[in-house]
Amino acid sequence: MNIYVKLPTYLAQWCLHDFGDEQGVVHFPKGGAEHDVLELSLTTLPKGASPQLRQPDEIAIELPVFKTKPLPYYCYLNDHGRRLLVHIINVRFRVQLWNDLYNIEQLKLPITDVIYDWMARHGIDNDERNWETIRQIFFRLRKKYRKNNKVNEC
């Protein structure tokens, strides 16, 4: 059983590449934050509501089995739970981006090539919009890190 969420293009591609299967369904690891958000937020389908149907721009996320919330009874994610899940996916993306690239300046490599390479390794389409978005995310993370750790720019 799946739920469906809309993500920005780069984030959907990353999520499908890193957590998806051959059918394009995302499976989050047990014990991860996404798994915990689903366990917290899943409810029964409200009266009068029909199950969510997949829209063309949404990704499918498989619902894990929880002992306290058996499927198919607990298969509904309200708007607050959906926003929380998207937020957690975005946080995981930023953490991975930072962990992979935070020390890249020491190598004196062009950031353009580094980001395009990172995108390729994570299944993100090689286009200008994706690149610019990821570059901005990385630069904001780097700026925040420098400020919090009192690192001078060289």
XYZ file of C-alpha atoms in Angstrom:
154
model
C 0.000 0.000 0.000
C 1.350 3.417 -0.982
C 0.873 7.073 -0.273
C 1.789 9.787 -2.740
C 3.618 13.057 -2.206
C 4.713 15.874 -4.461
C 8.356 16.891 -4.242
C 10.464 19.343 -6.228
C 11.945 17.631 -9.295
C 15.516 17.341 -7.985
C 14.280 16.006 -4.637
C 11.951 13.448 -6.229
C 14.747 12.191 -8.487
C 17.175 11.924 -5.563
C 14.598 10.152 -3.403
C 13.729 7.630 -6.125
C 17.399 7.001 -6.889
C 18.485 6.513 -3.273
C 15.375 4.800 -1.851
C 13.310 3.612 -4.823
C 12.883 0.216 -6.408
C 12.519 -0.855 -10.046
C 8.819 0.033 -10.042
C 9.527 3.590 -8.857
C 8.226 3.086 -5.323
C 10.194 4.583 -2.429
C 10.975 2.382 0.597
C 12.373 4.257 3.575
C 14.615 2.335 5.967
C 13.219 1.157 9.257
C 14.472 3.343 12.073
C 14.874 6.387 9.830
C 13.169 9.696 10.479
C 10.802 9.216 7.527
C 9.720 5.872 8.931
C 9.095 7.490 12.332
C 7.074 10.339 10.792
C 4.871 7.830 9.004
C 4.326 5.855 12.203
C 3.416 9.030 14.060
C 1.211 10.567 11.388
C -0.702 7.724 9.743
C -4.376 7.584 10.639
C -7.460 5.793 9.458
C -9.223 7.144 6.411
C -11.674 9.868 7.525
C -15.362 9.150 6.997
C -16.519 10.212 3.582
C -12.988 10.471 2.201
C -11.695 8.295 -0.586
C -8.161 6.915 -0.831
C -5.662 9.234 -2.464
C -4.973 8.543 -6.118
C -1.553 9.151 -7.580
C -1.154 12.369 -9.533
C 1.361 12.502 -12.417
C 3.833 14.703 -10.510
C 3.852 12.676 -7.290
C 6.114 9.874 -6.085
C 4.840 6.684 -4.481
C 6.014 5.863 -0.964
C 5.359 2.393 0.368
C 3.722 2.349 3.770
C 5.676 0.192 6.199
C 3.929 -2.256 8.480
C 3.642 -1.070 12.075
C 2.521 -3.331 14.900
C 0.430 -0.545 16.391
C -1.055 0.632 13.081
C -2.043 -2.291 10.858
C -2.545 -1.838 7.137
C -4.972 -1.305 5.443
C -6.725 0.485 8.316
C -3.984 3.060 8.874
C -3.335 4.263 5.362
C -4.121 7.969 5.433
C -1.666 10.827 5.804
C -3.292 14.191 6.435
C -1.880 17.463 5.110
C 0.155 18.133 8.270
C 1.701 14.667 8.162
C 2.413 15.058 4.450
C 4.198 18.400 5.023
C 6.192 16.864 7.868
C 7.239 13.940 5.669
C 8.335 16.269 2.852
C 10.289 18.354 5.383
C 12.099 15.272 6.709
C 12.945 14.131 3.161
C 14.352 17.588 2.466
C 16.425 17.482 5.662
C 17.873 14.083 4.714
C 18.759 15.458 1.265
C 20.567 18.467 2.746
C 22.431 16.295 5.253
C 23.640 13.982 2.487
C 24.624 16.897 0.260
C 26.607 18.496 3.091
C 28.255 15.240 4.186
C 29.343 14.511 0.633
C 30.590 17.991 -0.281
C 31.512 19.979 2.846
C 35.270 19.516 2.431
C 35.375 19.992 -1.326
C 37.016 23.422 -1.112
C 40.191 21.830 0.214
C 40.579 20.014 -3.114
C 40.382 23.253 -5.141
C 37.930 21.739 -7.637
C 35.411 23.840 -9.607
C 32.103 23.782 -7.719
C 30.187 23.583 -11.017
C 31.745 20.247 -11.919
C 31.492 18.931 -8.379
C 27.757 19.604 -8.160
C 27.070 18.144 -11.615
C 29.032 15.034 -10.596
C 27.109 14.777 -7.308
C 23.834 15.086 -9.201
C 24.838 12.290 -11.585
C 25.801 9.996 -8.696
C 22.370 10.531 -7.113
C 20.177 10.168 -10.195
C 19.315 13.862 -10.586
C 18.810 15.095 -14.145
C 21.639 17.196 -15.502
C 19.843 20.479 -16.113
C 20.485 24.082 -15.207
C 17.518 24.460 -12.850
C 18.441 21.411 -10.758
C 22.084 22.495 -10.680
C 21.259 26.050 -9.586
C 18.884 24.848 -6.869
C 21.428 22.410 -5.446
C 24.212 24.981 -5.705
C 22.125 27.471 -3.707
C 21.307 24.856 -1.071
C 24.987 23.981 -0.747
C 26.094 27.622 -0.544
C 23.513 28.326 2.187
C 24.663 25.298 4.154
C 28.283 26.371 3.780
C 27.501 29.949 4.843
C 25.638 28.724 7.914
C 28.487 26.369 8.800
C 31.065 29.133 8.462
C 29.023 31.508 10.596
C 28.347 28.958 13.339
C 31.952 27.763 13.410
C 33.551 31.167 12.925
C 35.413 30.047 9.806
C 36.970 32.769 7.696
C 36.650 32.650 3.930
C 39.934 32.294 2.092
